[in-house]
PDB file of C-alpha atoms and ligand atoms in Angstrom:
ATOM      1  CA  MET A  24      88.359 110.781 112.474  1.00 88.00           C
ATOM      2  CA  ARG A  25      88.994 109.111 115.838  1.00 96.00           C
ATOM      3  CA  GLU A  26      91.860 110.374 118.040  1.00 95.00           C
ATOM      4  CA  PHE A  27      95.174 108.530 117.899  1.00 97.00           C
ATOM      5  CA  PRO A  28      95.920 106.953 121.310  1.00 96.00           C
ATOM      6  CA  ARG A  29      98.785 109.214 122.398  1.00 96.00           C
ATOM      7  CA  GLU A  30      98.657 108.438 126.105  1.00 94.00           C
ATOM      8  CA  PRO A  31     100.947 105.623 127.232  1.00 92.00           C
ATOM      9  CA  GLY A  32      98.988 102.464 128.077  1.00 96.00           C
ATOM     10  CA  LEU A  33      98.570  98.875 126.977  1.00 97.00           C
ATOM     11  CA  ARG A  34      96.318  98.288 123.983  1.00 98.00           C
ATOM     12  CA  ILE A  35      95.087  95.224 122.143  1.00 98.00           C
ATOM     13  CA  ALA A  36      94.341  95.437 118.441  1.00 98.00           C
ATOM     14  CA  PRO A  37      92.476  92.393 117.108  1.00 98.00           C
ATOM     15  CA  SER A  38      93.267  91.724 113.436  1.00 98.00           C
ATOM     16  CA  ILE A  39      90.165  90.914 111.428  1.00 98.00           C
ATOM     17  CA  LEU A  40      92.264  88.847 109.007  1.00 98.00           C
ATOM     18  CA  SER A  41      91.384  85.757 111.051  1.00 98.00           C
ATOM     19  CA  ALA A  42      87.718  86.683 111.486  1.00 98.00           C
ATOM     20  CA  ASP A  43      84.837  85.091 109.596  1.00 97.00           C
ATOM     21  CA  PHE A  44      84.296  87.623 106.796  1.00 97.00           C
ATOM     22  CA  GLY A  45      80.759  86.361 106.334  1.00 97.00           C
ATOM     23  CA  ARG A  46      79.968  87.574 109.855  1.00 97.00           C
ATOM     24  CA  LEU A  47      82.466  90.398 110.100  1.00 98.00           C
ATOM     25  CA  ALA A  48      80.291  93.009 111.818  1.00 98.00           C
ATOM     26  CA  GLU A  49      79.165  90.478 114.436  1.00 97.00           C
ATOM     27  CA  HIS A  50      82.719  89.352 115.127  1.00 97.00           C
ATOM     28  CA  VAL A  51      83.921  92.932 115.472  1.00 98.00           C
ATOM     29  CA  ALA A  52      81.051  93.762 117.845  1.00 98.00           C
ATOM     30  CA  GLU A  53      82.096  90.820 120.007  1.00 98.00           C
ATOM     31  CA  VAL A  54      85.677  92.014 120.475  1.00 98.00           C
ATOM     32  CA  GLU A  55      84.573  95.618 120.847  1.00 98.00           C
ATOM     33  CA  ALA A  56      82.300  94.605 123.736  1.00 98.00           C
ATOM     34  CA  ALA A  57      85.121  92.552 125.253  1.00 98.00           C
ATOM     35  CA  GLY A  58      87.469  95.553 125.455  1.00 97.00           C
ATOM     36  CA  ALA A  59      89.351  95.804 122.162  1.00 98.00           C
ATOM     37  CA  ASP A  60      91.201  99.133 121.989  1.00 98.00           C
ATOM     38  CA  LEU A  61      91.884  99.390 118.253  1.00 98.00           C
ATOM     39  CA  LEU A  62      90.799  97.348 115.244  1.00 98.00           C
ATOM     40  CA  HIS A  63      93.711  96.198 113.081  1.00 99.00           C
ATOM     41  CA  LEU A  64      92.923  96.069 109.358  1.00 99.00           C
ATOM     42  CA  ASP A  65      95.404  94.116 107.241  1.00 98.00           C
ATOM     43  CA  VAL A  66      95.462  95.250 103.640  1.00 99.00           C
ATOM     44  CA  MET A  67      97.457  93.095 101.194  1.00 98.00           C
ATOM     45  CA  ASP A  68      97.973  93.698  97.499  1.00 98.00           C
ATOM     46  CA  GLY A  69      99.372  90.377  96.258  1.00 98.00           C
ATOM     47  CA  HIS A  70     102.531  92.264  95.238  1.00 98.00           C
ATOM     48  CA  PHE A  71     104.346  93.524  98.334  1.00 98.00           C
ATOM     49  CA  VAL A  72     103.135  90.334 100.025  1.00 98.00           C
ATOM     50  CA  PRO A  73     102.111  87.037  98.380  1.00 98.00           C
ATOM     51  CA  ASN A  74      98.458  87.316  99.396  1.00 98.00           C
ATOM     52  CA  ILE A  75      95.431  89.543  98.769  1.00 98.00           C
ATOM     53  CA  SER A  76      93.091  90.447 101.622  1.00 98.00           C
ATOM     54  CA  PHE A  77      90.544  93.239 101.104  1.00 98.00           C
ATOM     55  CA  GLY A  78      90.169  96.767  99.822  1.00 98.00           C
ATOM     56  CA  PRO A  79      88.484 100.000 100.920  1.00 98.00           C
ATOM     57  CA  VAL A  80      84.948  98.721 100.328  1.00 98.00           C
ATOM     58  CA  VAL A  81      85.235  96.361 103.302  1.00 98.00           C
ATOM     59  CA  VAL A  82      86.418  99.225 105.506  1.00 98.00           C
ATOM     60  CA  GLU A  83      83.537 101.377 104.306  1.00 98.00           C
ATOM     61  CA  LYS A  84      80.906  98.717 105.004  1.00 98.00           C
ATOM     62  CA  LEU A  85      82.364  97.907 108.413  1.00 98.00           C
ATOM     63  CA  ARG A  86      82.701 101.543 109.532  1.00 98.00           C
ATOM     64  CA  PRO A  87      79.039 102.112 110.578  1.00 98.00           C
ATOM     65  CA  HIS A  88      79.122  98.957 112.735  1.00 98.00           C
ATOM     66  CA  SER A  89      82.000  99.937 115.015  1.00 98.00           C
ATOM     67  CA  LYS A  90      83.223 102.858 117.095  1.00 98.00           C
ATOM     68  CA  LEU A  91      86.747 101.421 117.295  1.00 98.00           C
ATOM     69  CA  PHE A  92      89.812 103.246 115.995  1.00 98.00           C
ATOM     70  CA  PHE A  93      90.649 101.687 112.610  1.00 98.00           C
ATOM     71  CA  ASP A  94      94.382 100.909 112.656  1.00 99.00           C
ATOM     72  CA  THR A  95      95.087 100.188 108.991  1.00 99.00           C
ATOM     73  CA  HIS A  96      98.210  98.213 108.069  1.00 99.00           C
ATOM     74  CA  LEU A  97      98.992  98.664 104.384  1.00 99.00           C
ATOM     75  CA  MET A  98     101.093  95.759 103.149  1.00 99.00           C
ATOM     76  CA  ILE A  99     101.077  97.249  99.671  1.00 99.00           C
ATOM     77  CA  THR A 100     103.677  98.490  97.213  1.00 98.00           C
ATOM     78  CA  ASP A 101     102.088 101.865  96.535  1.00 98.00           C
ATOM     79  CA  PRO A 102     100.666 103.598  99.625  1.00 98.00           C
ATOM     80  CA  LEU A 103     100.710 106.981  97.850  1.00 98.00           C
ATOM     81  CA  LYS A 104      98.232 105.633  95.327  1.00 98.00           C
ATOM     82  CA  HIS A 105      95.826 103.821  97.650  1.00 98.00           C
ATOM     83  CA  ALA A 106      95.922 105.353 101.152  1.00 98.00           C
ATOM     84  CA  GLU A 107      93.369 108.037 100.391  1.00 98.00           C
ATOM     85  CA  ALA A 108      90.682 105.500  99.452  1.00 99.00           C
ATOM     86  CA  PHE A 109      91.086 103.774 102.819  1.00 99.00           C
ATOM     87  CA  ILE A 110      90.924 107.071 104.682  1.00 98.00           C
ATOM     88  CA  ARG A 111      87.761 108.077 102.820  1.00 98.00           C
ATOM     89  CA  ALA A 112      86.316 104.665 103.693  1.00 98.00           C
ATOM     90  CA  GLY A 113      86.912 105.261 107.416  1.00 98.00           C
ATOM     91  CA  SER A 114      90.490 104.406 108.358  1.00 98.00           C
ATOM     92  CA  ASP A 115      91.721 106.557 111.265  1.00 98.00           C
ATOM     93  CA  HIS A 116      95.358 105.603 110.931  1.00 98.00           C
ATOM     94  CA  ILE A 117      97.668 104.331 108.211  1.00 99.00           C
ATOM     95  CA  THR A 118     100.802 102.268 108.711  1.00 99.00           C
ATOM     96  CA  PHE A 119     102.935 101.746 105.614  1.00 99.00           C
ATOM     97  CA  HIS A 120     106.048  99.628 105.097  1.00 99.00           C
ATOM     98  CA  ILE A 121     109.423 101.326 104.997  1.00 99.00           C
ATOM     99  CA  GLU A 122     110.598  98.738 102.423  1.00 99.00           C
ATOM    100  CA  VAL A 123     108.301 100.153  99.710  1.00 98.00           C
ATOM    101  CA  THR A 124     109.818 103.619  99.392  1.00 98.00           C
ATOM    102  CA  ASP A 125     113.060 105.594  99.260  1.00 98.00           C
ATOM    103  CA  GLN A 126     111.101 108.720 100.115  1.00 98.00           C
ATOM    104  CA  PRO A 127     109.155 107.960 103.285  1.00 98.00           C
ATOM    105  CA  GLU A 128     108.831 111.712 104.007  1.00 98.00           C
ATOM    106  CA  ARG A 129     106.667 112.056 100.900  1.00 98.00           C
ATOM    107  CA  VAL A 130     104.312 109.321 102.088  1.00 98.00           C
ATOM    108  CA  ILE A 131     104.181 110.808 105.583  1.00 98.00           C
ATOM    109  CA  ASP A 132     103.423 114.309 104.235  1.00 98.00           C
ATOM    110  CA  HIS A 133     100.662 112.902 102.047  1.00 98.00           C
ATOM    111  CA  LEU A 134      99.064 111.046 104.984  1.00 98.00           C
ATOM    112  CA  ARG A 135      99.309 114.133 107.214  1.00 98.00           C
ATOM    113  CA  GLU A 136      97.542 116.176 104.563  1.00 98.00           C
ATOM    114  CA  LEU A 137      94.759 113.605 104.595  1.00 98.00           C
ATOM    115  CA  GLY A 138      94.467 114.055 108.370  1.00 98.00           C
ATOM    116  CA  VAL A 139      95.423 110.633 109.735  1.00 98.00           C
ATOM    117  CA  SER A 140      98.024 109.456 112.203  1.00 98.00           C
ATOM    118  CA  VAL A 141     100.979 107.634 110.678  1.00 98.00           C
ATOM    119  CA  GLY A 142     102.831 104.427 111.433  1.00 99.00           C
ATOM    120  CA  VAL A 143     105.839 102.843 109.784  1.00 99.00           C
ATOM    121  CA  SER A 144     106.398  99.110 109.727  1.00 99.00           C
ATOM    122  CA  LEU A 145     109.569  97.029 109.480  1.00 98.00           C
ATOM    123  CA  ASN A 146     109.800  93.531 108.053  1.00 99.00           C
ATOM    124  CA  PRO A 147     111.713  90.953 110.130  1.00 98.00           C
ATOM    125  CA  THR A 148     115.078  91.589 108.431  1.00 98.00           C
ATOM    126  CA  THR A 149     114.794  95.375 108.053  1.00 98.00           C
ATOM    127  CA  PRO A 150     117.119  97.121 110.508  1.00 98.00           C
ATOM    128  CA  VAL A 151     115.989  99.868 112.885  1.00 98.00           C
ATOM    129  CA  SER A 152     118.448 102.215 111.140  1.00 98.00           C
ATOM    130  CA  ALA A 153     116.043 102.244 108.164  1.00 98.00           C
ATOM    131  CA  ILE A 154     113.538 104.340 110.128  1.00 98.00           C
ATOM    132  CA  GLU A 155     115.760 106.340 112.483  1.00 98.00           C
ATOM    133  CA  ARG A 156     115.706 109.486 110.349  1.00 98.00           C
ATOM    134  CA  ILE A 157     111.916 109.626 110.123  1.00 98.00           C
ATOM    135  CA  LEU A 158     111.113 108.671 113.727  1.00 98.00           C
ATOM    136  CA  PRO A 159     110.343 112.276 114.763  1.00 98.00           C
ATOM    137  CA  LEU A 160     107.729 112.452 111.987  1.00 98.00           C
ATOM    138  CA  ILE A 161     105.572 109.465 112.914  1.00 98.00           C
ATOM    139  CA  ASP A 162     103.096 108.352 115.605  1.00 98.00           C
ATOM    140  CA  MET A 163     103.801 104.653 115.685  1.00 98.00           C
ATOM    141  CA  VAL A 164     106.385 102.008 114.834  1.00 99.00           C
ATOM    142  CA  LEU A 165     105.092  98.566 113.866  1.00 99.00           C
ATOM    143  CA  VAL A 166     107.590  95.752 114.331  1.00 99.00           C
ATOM    144  CA  MET A 167     106.650  92.661 112.304  1.00 99.00           C
ATOM    145  CA  SER A 168     107.196  89.444 114.236  1.00 99.00           C
ATOM    146  CA  VAL A 169     106.286  87.280 111.215  1.00 99.00           C
ATOM    147  CA  TRP A 170     106.795  87.802 107.483  1.00 98.00           C
ATOM    148  CA  PRO A 171     103.725  89.771 106.462  1.00 98.00           C
ATOM    149  CA  GLY A 172     101.150  88.054 104.291  1.00 98.00           C
ATOM    150  CA  PHE A 173      99.345  85.487 106.398  1.00 98.00           C
ATOM    151  CA  GLY A 174      97.772  85.038 109.804  1.00 98.00           C
ATOM    152  CA  GLY A 175      98.573  82.122 112.078  1.00 98.00           C
ATOM    153  CA  GLN A 176     102.369  82.012 111.590  1.00 98.00           C
ATOM    154  CA  GLU A 177     104.969  81.331 114.240  1.00 98.00           C
ATOM    155  CA  PHE A 178     106.435  84.257 116.200  1.00 98.00           C
ATOM    156  CA  ILE A 179     109.996  85.243 115.155  1.00 98.00           C
ATOM    157  CA  GLU A 180     111.925  85.695 118.404  1.00 98.00           C
ATOM    158  CA  GLY A 181     114.388  88.152 116.843  1.00 98.00           C
ATOM    159  CA  ALA A 182     111.587  90.724 116.793  1.00 98.00           C
ATOM    160  CA  LEU A 183     112.057  91.140 120.539  1.00 98.00           C
ATOM    161  CA  ASP A 184     115.586  92.517 120.037  1.00 98.00           C
ATOM    162  CA  LYS A 185     114.178  95.004 117.565  1.00 98.00           C
ATOM    163  CA  VAL A 186     111.505  96.083 120.034  1.00 98.00           C
ATOM    164  CA  ARG A 187     114.200  96.601 122.669  1.00 98.00           C
ATOM    165  CA  ALA A 188     116.212  98.686 120.205  1.00 98.00           C
ATOM    166  CA  VAL A 189     113.271 100.875 119.133  1.00 98.00           C
ATOM    167  CA  ARG A 190     111.773 101.488 122.593  1.00 98.00           C
ATOM    168  CA  PRO A 191     114.394 103.970 123.867  1.00 98.00           C
ATOM    169  CA  LEU A 192     114.216 105.948 120.613  1.00 98.00           C
ATOM    170  CA  LEU A 193     110.530 106.785 121.052  1.00 98.00           C
ATOM    171  CA  LYS A 194     108.907 109.734 122.815  1.00 98.00           C
ATOM    172  CA  PRO A 195     106.041 109.153 125.260  1.00 97.00           C
ATOM    173  CA  HIS A 196     103.399 110.109 122.679  1.00 97.00           C
ATOM    174  CA  GLN A 197     104.632 107.504 120.181  1.00 98.00           C
ATOM    175  CA  ARG A 198     103.300 103.954 120.201  1.00 98.00           C
ATOM    176  CA  LEU A 199     105.228 100.725 119.617  1.00 98.00           C
ATOM    177  CA  GLU A 200     103.170  97.953 118.043  1.00 98.00           C
ATOM    178  CA  ILE A 201     103.997  94.309 117.365  1.00 99.00           C
ATOM    179  CA  ASP A 202     102.252  92.149 114.787  1.00 99.00           C
ATOM    180  CA  GLY A 203     102.379  88.428 114.072  1.00 98.00           C
ATOM    181  CA  GLY A 204     102.416  85.200 116.062  1.00 98.00           C
ATOM    182  CA  ILE A 205     101.069  86.722 119.253  1.00 98.00           C
ATOM    183  CA  ASP A 206      99.567  84.116 121.571  1.00 98.00           C
ATOM    184  CA  PHE A 207      99.171  83.643 125.338  1.00 97.00           C
ATOM    185  CA  SER A 208     102.917  83.085 125.713  1.00 97.00           C
ATOM    186  CA  THR A 209     104.482  85.513 123.209  1.00 98.00           C
ATOM    187  CA  VAL A 210     102.228  88.333 124.428  1.00 98.00           C
ATOM    188  CA  VAL A 211     104.166  88.206 127.702  1.00 98.00           C
ATOM    189  CA  SER A 212     107.659  88.378 126.170  1.00 98.00           C
ATOM    190  CA  ALA A 213     106.601  91.097 123.712  1.00 98.00           C
ATOM    191  CA  THR A 214     105.157  93.271 126.468  1.00 98.00           C
ATOM    192  CA  GLN A 215     108.226  92.780 128.642  1.00 98.00           C
ATOM    193  CA  ALA A 216     110.427  93.785 125.687  1.00 98.00           C
ATOM    194  CA  GLY A 217     108.573  97.090 125.473  1.00 98.00           C
ATOM    195  CA  VAL A 218     105.588  97.070 123.114  1.00 98.00           C
ATOM    196  CA  ASP A 219     102.441  98.911 124.154  1.00 98.00           C
ATOM    197  CA  THR A 220     100.142  97.961 121.264  1.00 98.00           C
ATOM    198  CA  ILE A 221      99.588  94.310 120.460  1.00 98.00           C
ATOM    199  CA  VAL A 222      98.037  92.906 117.295  1.00 99.00           C
ATOM    200  CA  ALA A 223      96.491  89.460 117.506  1.00 98.00           C
ATOM    201  CA  GLY A 224      94.571  87.680 114.768  1.00 98.00           C
ATOM    202  CA  SER A 225      94.303  83.918 115.191  1.00 98.00           C
ATOM    203  CA  ALA A 226      94.784  84.086 118.971  1.00 98.00           C
ATOM    204  CA  ILE A 227      91.505  86.036 119.113  1.00 98.00           C
ATOM    205  CA  PHE A 228      89.356  85.308 116.059  1.00 98.00           C
ATOM    206  CA  GLY A 229      90.649  81.753 115.687  1.00 97.00           C
ATOM    207  CA  GLN A 230      89.199  80.867 119.102  1.00 97.00           C
ATOM    208  CA  ALA A 231      85.711  79.596 119.909  1.00 96.00           C
ATOM    209  CA  ASP A 232      85.115  82.651 122.115  1.00 97.00           C
ATOM    210  CA  PRO A 233      87.013  85.658 120.647  1.00 98.00           C
ATOM    211  CA  GLY A 234      85.856  88.002 123.419  1.00 98.00           C
ATOM    212  CA  ALA A 235      87.167  85.727 126.152  1.00 98.00           C
ATOM    213  CA  ALA A 236      90.455  85.222 124.264  1.00 98.00           C
ATOM    214  CA  LEU A 237      90.922  88.986 123.957  1.00 98.00           C
ATOM    215  CA  ALA A 238      90.229  89.506 127.674  1.00 98.00           C
ATOM    216  CA  ARG A 239      92.769  86.821 128.565  1.00 98.00           C
ATOM    217  CA  LEU A 240      95.451  88.251 126.256  1.00 98.00           C
ATOM    218  CA  LYS A 241      94.916  91.693 127.703  1.00 98.00           C
ATOM    219  CA  ALA A 242      95.079  90.463 131.292  1.00 98.00           C
ATOM    220  CA  LEU A 243      98.342  88.614 130.568  1.00 98.00           C
ATOM    221  CA  ALA A 244      99.853  91.674 128.885  1.00 98.00           C
ATOM    222  CA  MET A 245      98.787  93.977 131.739  1.00 97.00           C
ATOM    223  CA  ARG A 246     100.370  91.648 134.281  1.00 97.00           C
ATOM    224  CA  ALA A 247     103.593  91.376 132.250  1.00 96.00           C
ATOM    225  CA  ARG A 248     103.735  95.176 132.079  1.00 94.00           C
ATOM    226  CA  GLU A 249     103.254  95.540 135.821  1.00 92.00           C
ATOM    227  CA  ASP A 250     105.900  92.858 136.534  1.00 89.00           C
ATOM    228  CA  GLY A 251     108.280  94.593 134.133  1.00 79.00           C
ATOM    229  CA  ARG A 252     107.938  97.787 136.121  1.00 72.00           C
ATOM    230  CA  GLY A 253     108.204  96.003 139.463  1.00 56.00           C
TER     231      GLY A 253
HETATM  232  C1  DX5 B 309     100.309  89.437 108.918  1.00 93.51           C
HETATM  233  C2  DX5 B 309      99.356  90.516 109.395  1.00 93.51           C
HETATM  234  C3  DX5 B 309      98.929  90.298 110.792  1.00 93.51           C
HETATM  235  C4  DX5 B 309      98.156  89.030 111.004  1.00 93.51           C
HETATM  236  C5  DX5 B 309      98.466  88.541 112.368  1.00 93.51           C
HETATM  237  O1  DX5 B 309     100.710  89.746 107.645  1.00 93.51           O
HETATM  238  O2  DX5 B 309      99.959  91.795 109.318  1.00 93.51           O
HETATM  239  O3  DX5 B 309      98.251  91.417 111.334  1.00 93.51           O
HETATM  240  O4  DX5 B 309      96.772  89.185 110.894  1.00 93.51           O
HETATM  241  O5  DX5 B 309      97.904  87.290 112.527  1.00 93.51           O
HETATM  242  P1  DX5 B 309      98.334  86.354 113.733  1.00 93.51           P
HETATM  243  O6  DX5 B 309      98.047  87.090 115.015  1.00 93.51           O
HETATM  244  O7  DX5 B 309      97.448  85.159 113.542  1.00 93.51           O
HETATM  245  O8  DX5 B 309      99.782  86.037 113.570  1.00 93.51           O
HETATM  246 ZN1   ZN B 310      98.987  93.557 110.443  1.00 93.51          ZN
END
């Protein structure tokens, strides 16, 4: 199991959803060499979201080809049933959606027993109050800036207000991630609003040179962070 990134710092997490699955290992090696910090794995069950992506077997086959931390985003109705298979396959971290359960503590306990770090994600219309109670129990909050289900959608600006609301509630060891519609412009506003972990799918793997796109996104985010502090 790789260590959860507890230290504050800016991190880019390419989402393989927009990669060429026929050349997945190659594509991942490219972004790893270019400075990717985490690898974001989008798991969809065709039930919680209207799309199906991939299951644990893809994680298992990819695992020997990468040293990156596998940041696994479960967009599925039943994380209690399926999380373990992803962890056995090589996931280092599991983020589940708060909308799927009335008993998030149970899911968190289960994931802790399996030894992974834990994130909780909020859909665009889910209020921050839905996760306030469990904040002390988790490692990361994932704010969705699109409706989950597909890559390449337009950024929902309202996500920035949510990021601003969550930021002051977090302790230094907790990460704040944003996911959906990140490009060379929205990466700046998201970083200024307070995220430290940035998922990007089409803005990286949809480009002719994914490594160069990742480097540019990271440079823009770093600068926005520095300016924000200025
Ligand atoms: C959306 C997924 C995202 C997606 C982001 O349901 O959770 O991680 O891959 O793709 P882009 O960056 O293209 O919006
Ligand atoms: Zn995701």
